[in-house]
Amino acid sequence: MDISTMNRGQLTILGSAFSVMLTMHFTVQLLSQHLFYWKNPKEQKAIIIIILMAPIYAIDSFVGLLDIRGSKPFFMFLDSIKECYEALVIAKFLALLYSYLNISISKNIVPDEIKGREIHHSFPITLFQGVALEILAAMGIIKSNHFWLDVEQIEEALQNVLVCLEMIIFSVFQQYAYPVTPYSGDVASKLLSDKKNE
């Protein structure tokens, strides 16, 4: 395989495949560590579901780059699986936070500790990437150089490439956000050695 003879589309798919492989590498590494030190199933099950989000997004975006005839329903099916998994990740992340903060939930959905408080909603940052690509296309910066490609298809492909690249970063950050050290016993041994040294 000679990279110098590849066209832009082939290089994009090759780079995106490499991004997916890197994302898989970092995720499988963290996943195997959590499975090896399986000490707190309630927390670690939520962590595993959360860390699997990066490869699912990367694979979905990579498959979205492939040009397969009649594949629009298949890609729509994959996107719906991704969206359902995102809802599961949000629920598991909330459950993990409740577990970390020792917040109990009574039979009604609102946690006892936040009843009666005003809840402020966060700003929806996730839309900016797609909106930025739409603006660039409307300004004529993103153009179709081929008659068989629409600008919308190019926007979608750029969005998929960006997601593949972002998932590498997220999978690396997850190494620090969900380390295995609290479950491996390393923290306890470090605390004991620090107390002995004092």
Tab-separated table of C-alpha atoms in Angstrom:
chain	number	residue	atom	x	y	z
A	1	MET	CA	0.000	0.000	0.000
A	2	ASP	CA	1.644	3.197	-1.198
A	3	ILE	CA	0.267	6.257	0.554
A	4	SER	CA	1.692	8.629	-2.053
A	5	THR	CA	-0.581	7.193	-4.761
A	6	MET	CA	-3.778	7.391	-2.690
A	7	ASN	CA	-6.411	10.004	-3.401
A	8	ARG	CA	-7.946	12.290	-0.779
A	9	GLY	CA	-10.894	9.979	-0.091
A	10	GLN	CA	-8.695	6.939	0.452
A	11	LEU	CA	-6.392	8.908	2.768
A	12	THR	CA	-9.398	10.140	4.737
A	13	ILE	CA	-10.702	6.608	5.212
A	14	LEU	CA	-7.229	5.330	6.122
A	15	GLY	CA	-6.704	8.126	8.664
A	16	SER	CA	-10.161	7.589	10.137
A	17	ALA	CA	-9.531	3.839	10.402
A	18	PHE	CA	-6.269	4.583	12.219
A	19	SER	CA	-8.184	6.919	14.561
A	20	VAL	CA	-10.722	4.191	15.299
A	21	MET	CA	-7.911	1.720	16.025
A	22	LEU	CA	-6.235	4.148	18.441
A	23	THR	CA	-9.552	4.761	20.173
A	24	MET	CA	-10.084	1.005	20.452
A	25	HIS	CA	-6.557	0.553	21.838
A	26	PHE	CA	-6.985	3.078	24.660
A	27	THR	CA	-10.500	1.878	25.471
A	28	VAL	CA	-9.615	-1.833	25.546
A	29	GLN	CA	-6.607	-1.039	27.723
A	30	LEU	CA	-8.766	0.755	30.310
A	31	LEU	CA	-11.562	-1.798	29.997
A	32	SER	CA	-9.218	-4.716	30.661
A	33	GLN	CA	-7.772	-2.968	33.718
A	34	HIS	CA	-11.231	-2.450	35.191
A	35	LEU	CA	-12.195	-6.052	34.480
A	36	PHE	CA	-8.954	-7.302	36.058
A	37	TYR	CA	-9.541	-5.275	39.246
A	38	TRP	CA	-13.272	-5.926	39.529
A	39	LYS	CA	-13.786	-4.714	43.122
A	40	ASN	CA	-16.891	-2.510	43.039
A	41	PRO	CA	-19.344	-3.862	40.441
A	42	LYS	CA	-21.899	-1.073	40.871
A	43	GLU	CA	-19.408	1.681	40.042
A	44	GLN	CA	-17.262	-0.243	37.589
A	45	LYS	CA	-20.226	-1.438	35.523
A	46	ALA	CA	-21.208	2.204	35.023
A	47	ILE	CA	-17.594	3.094	34.182
A	48	ILE	CA	-17.383	0.322	31.578
A	49	ILE	CA	-20.584	1.487	29.904
A	50	ILE	CA	-19.255	5.055	29.863
A	51	ILE	CA	-15.830	4.189	28.434
A	52	LEU	CA	-17.374	2.094	25.652
A	53	MET	CA	-19.017	5.242	24.301
A	54	ALA	CA	-15.842	6.448	22.539
A	55	PRO	CA	-15.347	3.352	20.337
A	56	ILE	CA	-19.068	3.151	19.549
A	57	TYR	CA	-19.050	6.766	18.350
A	58	ALA	CA	-15.801	6.241	16.427
A	59	ILE	CA	-17.047	3.084	14.700
A	60	ASP	CA	-20.391	4.695	13.857
A	61	SER	CA	-18.644	7.715	12.334
A	62	PHE	CA	-16.187	5.535	10.427
A	63	VAL	CA	-18.972	3.398	8.963
A	64	GLY	CA	-20.717	6.659	8.018
A	65	LEU	CA	-17.696	7.522	5.855
A	66	LEU	CA	-17.955	4.362	3.792
A	67	ASP	CA	-19.854	4.785	0.546
A	68	ILE	CA	-22.089	1.730	0.208
A	69	ARG	CA	-25.047	1.732	-2.194
A	70	GLY	CA	-28.426	1.547	-0.521
A	71	SER	CA	-26.822	1.986	2.863
A	72	LYS	CA	-28.835	5.006	4.049
A	73	PRO	CA	-31.267	2.850	6.118
A	74	PHE	CA	-28.314	0.925	7.591
A	75	PHE	CA	-26.547	4.143	8.626
A	76	MET	CA	-29.794	5.450	10.101
A	77	PHE	CA	-30.104	2.217	12.097
A	78	LEU	CA	-26.514	2.597	13.368
A	79	ASP	CA	-27.136	6.210	14.337
A	80	SER	CA	-30.256	5.243	16.270
A	81	ILE	CA	-28.251	2.598	18.168
A	82	LYS	CA	-25.626	5.259	18.933
A	83	GLU	CA	-28.287	7.675	20.207
A	84	CYS	CA	-29.879	5.007	22.421
A	85	TYR	CA	-26.456	4.111	23.806
A	86	GLU	CA	-25.825	7.794	24.515
A	87	ALA	CA	-28.993	7.870	26.640
A	88	LEU	CA	-27.756	4.802	28.535
A	89	VAL	CA	-24.364	6.467	29.100
A	90	ILE	CA	-26.030	9.590	30.494
A	91	ALA	CA	-28.114	7.480	32.879
A	92	LYS	CA	-25.076	5.457	33.994
A	93	PHE	CA	-23.003	8.617	34.450
A	94	LEU	CA	-25.724	10.057	36.667
A	95	ALA	CA	-25.881	6.788	38.630
A	96	LEU	CA	-22.087	6.864	39.000
A	97	LEU	CA	-22.238	10.422	40.328
A	98	TYR	CA	-24.941	9.399	42.792
A	99	SER	CA	-22.742	6.525	43.894
A	100	TYR	CA	-19.661	8.755	44.309
A	101	LEU	CA	-21.603	11.430	46.191
A	102	ASN	CA	-23.609	8.894	48.197
A	103	ILE	CA	-26.917	10.433	47.109
A	104	SER	CA	-29.970	8.285	47.643
A	105	ILE	CA	-32.964	8.249	45.347
A	106	SER	CA	-36.371	7.649	46.834
A	107	LYS	CA	-39.299	6.193	44.901
A	108	ASN	CA	-39.839	9.438	43.069
A	109	ILE	CA	-37.156	10.365	40.573
A	110	VAL	CA	-35.803	13.524	42.252
A	111	PRO	CA	-32.938	12.801	44.688
A	112	ASP	CA	-33.740	13.730	48.281
A	113	GLU	CA	-30.715	16.039	48.515
A	114	ILE	CA	-31.851	18.363	45.685
A	115	LYS	CA	-35.592	18.555	46.370
A	116	GLY	CA	-36.803	22.135	46.422
A	117	ARG	CA	-33.639	23.534	44.837
A	118	GLU	CA	-33.595	25.419	41.566
A	119	ILE	CA	-31.903	23.352	38.853
A	120	HIS	CA	-29.799	25.204	36.285
A	121	HIS	CA	-29.369	23.619	32.878
A	122	SER	CA	-26.009	23.526	31.174
A	123	PHE	CA	-25.381	25.182	27.825
A	124	PRO	CA	-25.681	22.746	24.862
A	125	ILE	CA	-22.124	22.775	23.508
A	126	THR	CA	-22.456	19.606	21.434
A	127	LEU	CA	-24.245	21.380	18.582
A	128	PHE	CA	-21.440	23.810	17.744
A	129	GLN	CA	-19.413	21.501	15.521
A	130	GLY	CA	-22.321	20.761	13.187
A	131	VAL	CA	-23.453	24.386	13.227
A	132	ALA	CA	-19.912	25.565	12.415
A	133	LEU	CA	-19.768	23.196	9.428
A	134	GLU	CA	-23.180	24.446	8.237
A	135	ILE	CA	-21.970	28.055	8.457
A	136	LEU	CA	-18.765	27.232	6.565
A	137	ALA	CA	-20.823	25.565	3.823
A	138	ALA	CA	-23.231	28.520	3.643
A	139	MET	CA	-20.275	30.916	3.311
A	140	GLY	CA	-18.927	28.817	0.444
A	141	ILE	CA	-15.778	27.705	2.265
A	142	ILE	CA	-16.843	24.064	2.111
A	143	LYS	CA	-17.577	23.268	-1.528
A	144	SER	CA	-18.207	20.197	-3.598
A	145	ASN	CA	-15.452	19.654	-6.148
A	146	HIS	CA	-17.317	16.794	-7.810
A	147	PHE	CA	-20.704	16.841	-9.511
A	148	TRP	CA	-21.793	13.603	-7.805
A	149	LEU	CA	-21.218	14.930	-4.280
A	150	ASP	CA	-23.526	17.374	-2.548
A	151	VAL	CA	-22.209	19.867	-0.020
A	152	GLU	CA	-24.363	18.091	2.590
A	153	GLN	CA	-22.484	14.845	1.973
A	154	ILE	CA	-19.161	16.637	2.395
A	155	GLU	CA	-20.383	18.263	5.636
A	156	GLU	CA	-21.472	14.857	6.929
A	157	ALA	CA	-18.131	13.305	5.979
A	158	LEU	CA	-16.216	16.125	7.703
A	159	GLN	CA	-18.374	15.685	10.798
A	160	ASN	CA	-17.609	11.947	10.809
A	161	VAL	CA	-13.858	12.531	10.399
A	162	LEU	CA	-13.871	15.060	13.243
A	163	VAL	CA	-15.743	12.638	15.509
A	164	CYS	CA	-13.216	9.876	14.722
A	165	LEU	CA	-10.378	12.217	15.703
A	166	GLU	CA	-12.176	13.497	18.808
A	167	MET	CA	-12.763	9.985	20.089
A	168	ILE	CA	-8.992	9.436	20.314
A	169	ILE	CA	-8.800	12.443	22.625
A	170	PHE	CA	-11.810	11.290	24.655
A	171	SER	CA	-10.426	7.773	25.059
A	172	VAL	CA	-7.130	9.231	26.335
A	173	PHE	CA	-8.968	11.557	28.738
A	174	GLN	CA	-10.984	8.609	30.023
A	175	GLN	CA	-7.727	7.039	31.206
A	176	TYR	CA	-7.502	9.933	33.683
A	177	ALA	CA	-11.212	10.388	34.379
A	178	TYR	CA	-11.867	6.732	35.239
A	179	PRO	CA	-8.547	5.310	36.473
A	180	VAL	CA	-8.380	1.817	37.869
A	181	THR	CA	-6.236	2.816	40.869
A	182	PRO	CA	-9.150	3.202	43.336
A	183	TYR	CA	-10.066	-0.424	42.630
A	184	SER	CA	-6.587	-1.933	42.306
A	185	GLY	CA	-5.474	-1.385	45.877
A	186	ASP	CA	-2.613	0.880	44.796
A	187	VAL	CA	-4.220	3.874	46.506
A	188	ALA	CA	-4.449	2.064	49.848
A	189	SER	CA	-0.812	0.962	49.685
A	190	LYS	CA	0.298	4.503	48.795
A	191	LEU	CA	-1.663	5.949	51.710
A	192	LEU	CA	-0.138	3.397	54.090
A	193	SER	CA	3.384	4.115	52.872
A	194	ASP	CA	2.787	7.876	53.186
A	195	LYS	CA	1.613	7.451	56.803
A	196	LYS	CA	4.675	5.344	57.644
A	197	ASN	CA	6.993	7.976	56.164
A	198	GLU	CA	5.504	10.769	58.299
